[in-house]
Amino acid sequence: MPEITTKPRTQVKPQTERPKLYKVILINDDFTPREFVVTVLKGEFKLSEDQAHRVMITAHRRGVCVVAVFTKDVAETKATRATDAGKAKGYPLLFTTEPEE
Ligand code: TYC
């Protein structure tokens, strides 16, 4: 009688798997001037004047706004640089990062 054998199957990861992406989030505060927030958004995130104004005003009204999405390293570097730009002027401007679902 022929024996039935089962091959152990290991999960094969697709080699094209994309790196996990991280959101950079702008947090509102009561002290940083609006125009300064817009300047930082344009400089660090390459947003247009119009895009930067929309992101700033959304954070101002709602408390937070997603600025953009990057790989982990890029998101963290940009968030730190943008936060440091505020710190250098004595403002509590804050950018954070969080993984995308
Ligand atoms: N709320 C600030 C003000 O009224 C402006 C501001 C907007 C600050 C967005 C931070 O993430 C921010 N001057």
Coordinates of N, CA and C and ligand atoms in Angstrom, one line a residue:
M1 N 0.8 -1.2 0.0 CA 0.0 0.0 0.0 C 0.9 1.3 0.0
P2 N 0.6 2.3 -0.8 CA 1.4 3.5 -0.9 C 1.2 4.4 0.4
E3 N 2.3 4.8 0.9 CA 2.2 5.6 2.1 C 2.0 7.1 1.7
I4 N 1.1 7.7 2.5 CA 0.9 9.1 2.2 C 1.8 10.0 3.1
T5 N 2.6 10.8 2.5 CA 3.5 11.7 3.2 C 3.1 13.1 3.0
T6 N 3.2 13.8 4.1 CA 2.9 15.3 3.9 C 4.2 16.1 4.1
K7 N 4.4 17.0 3.3 CA 5.6 17.8 3.3 C 5.4 18.9 4.3
P8 N 6.3 19.2 5.2 CA 6.1 20.3 6.1 C 6.2 21.6 5.2
R9 N 5.3 22.5 5.4 CA 5.3 23.7 4.6 C 5.7 24.9 5.5
T10 N 6.7 25.6 5.1 CA 7.1 26.8 5.9 C 6.5 28.0 5.2
Q11 N 6.1 29.0 5.9 CA 5.6 30.2 5.4 C 6.7 30.9 4.6
V12 N 6.4 31.3 3.3 CA 7.3 32.0 2.5 C 6.9 33.5 2.5
K13 N 7.9 34.3 2.9 CA 7.6 35.8 2.9 C 7.8 36.3 1.5
P14 N 6.8 37.0 1.0 CA 7.1 37.6 -0.3 C 8.3 38.6 -0.2
Q15 N 9.2 38.4 -1.2 CA 10.4 39.2 -1.2 C 10.2 40.7 -1.5
T16 N 9.0 41.0 -2.0 CA 8.7 42.4 -2.3 C 8.0 43.1 -1.2
E17 N 8.0 42.6 0.0 CA 7.3 43.2 1.1 C 7.8 44.6 1.3
R18 N 6.9 45.5 1.5 CA 7.3 46.9 1.6 C 7.6 47.3 3.1
P19 N 8.5 48.2 3.3 CA 8.8 48.6 4.7 C 7.6 49.3 5.3
K20 N 7.4 49.1 6.6 CA 6.3 49.7 7.4 C 6.5 51.2 7.3
L21 N 5.4 51.9 7.2 CA 5.4 53.4 7.1 C 5.0 54.0 8.4
Y22 N 5.5 55.2 8.7 CA 5.2 55.9 9.9 C 4.7 57.3 9.6
K23 N 3.7 57.7 10.3 CA 3.1 59.1 10.2 C 3.8 60.1 11.0
V24 N 4.1 61.2 10.5 CA 4.6 62.4 11.3 C 3.4 63.2 11.6
I25 N 3.2 63.4 12.9 CA 2.0 64.1 13.4 C 2.4 65.5 14.1
L26 N 1.7 66.5 13.7 CA 1.9 67.8 14.3 C 0.9 68.0 15.4
I27 N 1.5 68.5 16.6 CA 0.6 68.7 17.8 C 0.4 70.2 18.0
N28 N -0.8 70.6 18.3 CA -1.0 72.0 18.5 C -0.5 72.4 19.9
D29 N -0.1 73.7 20.0 CA 0.2 74.3 21.3 C -0.3 75.8 21.2
D30 N -0.3 76.5 22.4 CA -0.9 77.8 22.4 C 0.2 78.9 22.2
F31 N 1.4 78.6 21.9 CA 2.5 79.6 21.9 C 3.2 79.7 20.6
T32 N 3.4 78.7 19.8 CA 4.2 78.8 18.6 C 3.4 79.6 17.6
P33 N 4.0 80.7 17.0 CA 3.3 81.5 16.0 C 2.9 80.6 14.8
R34 N 1.7 80.9 14.3 CA 1.2 80.2 13.1 C 2.2 80.2 11.9
E35 N 2.7 81.4 11.7 CA 3.6 81.6 10.6 C 4.9 80.8 10.7
F36 N 5.3 80.6 11.9 CA 6.5 79.8 12.2 C 6.2 78.3 11.9
V37 N 5.1 77.9 12.3 CA 4.7 76.5 12.0 C 4.7 76.2 10.5
V38 N 4.1 77.2 9.8 CA 4.0 77.1 8.3 C 5.4 77.0 7.7
T39 N 6.3 77.9 8.2 CA 7.7 77.9 7.7 C 8.4 76.6 7.9
V40 N 8.2 76.0 9.1 CA 8.9 74.7 9.4 C 8.3 73.6 8.5
L41 N 7.0 73.6 8.3 CA 6.3 72.6 7.5 C 6.8 72.7 6.0
K42 N 7.0 73.9 5.5 CA 7.6 74.1 4.2 C 9.0 73.6 4.1
G43 N 9.8 74.0 5.1 CA 11.2 73.7 5.0 C 11.6 72.3 5.2
E44 N 10.9 71.7 6.2 CA 11.3 70.3 6.6 C 10.5 69.2 5.8
F45 N 9.3 69.6 5.4 CA 8.5 68.6 4.8 C 8.1 68.9 3.3
K46 N 8.8 70.0 2.8 CA 8.6 70.4 1.4 C 7.1 70.6 1.0
L47 N 6.3 71.1 2.0 CA 4.9 71.4 1.6 C 4.9 72.8 0.9
S48 N 3.9 73.0 0.1 CA 3.7 74.3 -0.5 C 3.1 75.2 0.6
E49 N 3.0 76.5 0.3 CA 2.5 77.4 1.3 C 1.0 77.0 1.6
D50 N 0.3 76.7 0.6 CA -1.1 76.3 0.8 C -1.3 75.0 1.6
Q51 N -0.5 74.0 1.3 CA -0.5 72.7 2.0 C -0.1 72.9 3.5
A52 N 1.0 73.7 3.7 CA 1.5 74.0 5.0 C 0.4 74.7 5.9
H53 N -0.2 75.6 5.2 CA -1.3 76.4 6.0 C -2.4 75.5 6.4
R54 N -2.8 74.6 5.5 CA -3.9 73.7 5.8 C -3.6 72.8 6.9
V55 N -2.3 72.2 6.9 CA -1.9 71.3 8.0 C -1.8 72.1 9.3
M56 N -1.3 73.3 9.3 CA -1.1 74.1 10.5 C -2.5 74.4 11.1
I57 N -3.5 74.8 10.2 CA -4.8 75.2 10.7 C -5.6 74.0 11.2
T58 N -5.4 72.8 10.6 CA -6.0 71.6 11.0 C -5.6 71.2 12.5
A59 N -4.2 71.3 12.7 CA -3.7 71.0 14.0 C -4.2 72.1 15.0
H60 N -4.2 73.3 14.6 CA -4.7 74.4 15.5 C -6.1 74.1 15.9
R61 N -7.0 73.7 15.0 CA -8.4 73.5 15.3 C -8.7 72.2 15.9
R62 N -8.0 71.1 15.5 CA -8.4 69.8 16.0 C -7.4 69.2 17.0
G63 N -6.3 69.9 17.2 CA -5.3 69.4 18.2 C -4.1 68.7 17.6
V64 N -4.4 67.9 16.5 CA -3.3 67.2 15.8 C -3.6 67.2 14.3
C65 N -2.5 67.0 13.5 CA -2.7 66.7 12.1 C -1.6 65.9 11.5
V66 N -1.9 64.9 10.7 CA -0.9 64.1 10.0 C -0.3 65.0 9.0
V67 N 1.1 65.1 9.0 CA 1.8 65.9 8.1 C 2.1 65.1 6.8
A68 N 2.7 63.9 7.0 CA 3.1 63.0 5.9 C 3.5 61.7 6.4
V69 N 3.7 60.8 5.5 CA 4.1 59.4 5.8 C 5.4 59.0 5.2
F70 N 6.3 58.4 6.0 CA 7.7 58.0 5.5 C 8.1 56.7 6.1
T71 N 9.2 56.2 5.7 CA 9.8 55.0 6.4 C 10.2 55.5 7.8
K72 N 10.4 54.6 8.7 CA 10.6 54.9 10.1 C 11.8 55.9 10.3
D73 N 12.9 55.6 9.8 CA 14.1 56.5 9.9 C 13.8 57.9 9.5
V74 N 13.2 58.0 8.3 CA 13.0 59.3 7.7 C 12.0 60.1 8.6
A75 N 10.9 59.4 9.0 CA 9.9 60.0 9.8 C 10.5 60.6 11.1
E76 N 11.3 59.7 11.8 CA 11.9 60.1 13.0 C 12.8 61.3 12.9
T77 N 13.7 61.2 11.8 CA 14.6 62.3 11.6 C 13.9 63.6 11.3
K78 N 12.9 63.6 10.5 CA 12.2 64.8 10.2 C 11.4 65.4 11.4
A79 N 10.8 64.5 12.1 CA 10.0 64.9 13.3 C 11.0 65.6 14.3
T80 N 12.2 65.0 14.5 CA 13.2 65.6 15.4 C 13.7 66.9 15.0
R81 N 14.0 67.0 13.7 CA 14.6 68.2 13.1 C 13.5 69.4 13.2
A82 N 12.3 69.0 12.9 CA 11.2 70.0 13.0 C 10.9 70.5 14.4
T83 N 11.0 69.5 15.3 CA 10.8 69.9 16.7 C 11.9 70.8 17.2
D84 N 13.1 70.4 16.8 CA 14.3 71.2 17.2 C 14.3 72.6 16.7
A85 N 13.8 72.8 15.5 CA 13.7 74.1 14.9 C 12.8 75.0 15.8
G86 N 11.8 74.5 16.4 CA 11.0 75.2 17.3 C 11.7 75.5 18.6
K87 N 12.4 74.5 19.1 CA 13.1 74.5 20.4 C 14.2 75.6 20.3
A88 N 14.9 75.7 19.1 CA 15.9 76.7 18.9 C 15.4 78.2 19.1
K89 N 14.1 78.3 18.9 CA 13.4 79.6 19.0 C 12.7 79.8 20.3
G90 N 12.8 78.7 21.1 CA 12.1 78.8 22.4 C 10.6 78.4 22.4
Y91 N 10.2 77.8 21.3 CA 8.8 77.4 21.1 C 8.6 75.9 21.5
P92 N 7.4 75.6 22.0 CA 7.1 74.2 22.4 C 6.6 73.4 21.2
L93 N 6.8 73.8 20.0 CA 6.3 73.1 18.8 C 6.8 71.6 18.9
L94 N 5.8 70.7 18.6 CA 6.1 69.3 18.7 C 5.6 68.5 17.5
F95 N 6.5 67.6 17.0 CA 6.1 66.7 16.0 C 6.4 65.3 16.6
T96 N 5.5 64.3 16.4 CA 5.7 63.0 16.9 C 5.5 62.0 15.7
T97 N 5.8 60.7 15.9 CA 5.7 59.7 14.8 C 4.8 58.6 15.4
E98 N 4.1 57.9 14.5 CA 3.4 56.7 14.9 C 3.3 55.8 13.7
P99 N 3.3 54.5 13.9 CA 3.2 53.5 12.8 C 1.8 53.6 12.2
E100 N 1.8 53.4 10.9 CA 0.5 53.3 10.1 C 0.0 52.0 10.3
E101 N -1.4 51.9 10.4 CA -2.0 50.5 10.5 C -1.7 49.7 9.3
Ligands
TYC1 N1 -2.1 77.4 18.1 C1 -1.0 78.2 17.7 C2 -1.4 79.7 17.8 O1 -2.5 80.0 17.9 C3 -0.5 77.9 16.3 C4 -0.1 76.5 16.1 C5 -0.8 75.7 15.2 C6 0.8 76.0 16.9 C7 -0.4 74.4 15.0 C8 1.2 74.6 16.8 O2 0.9 72.6 15.7 C9 0.6 73.8 15.8 N2 -0.4 80.6 17.8

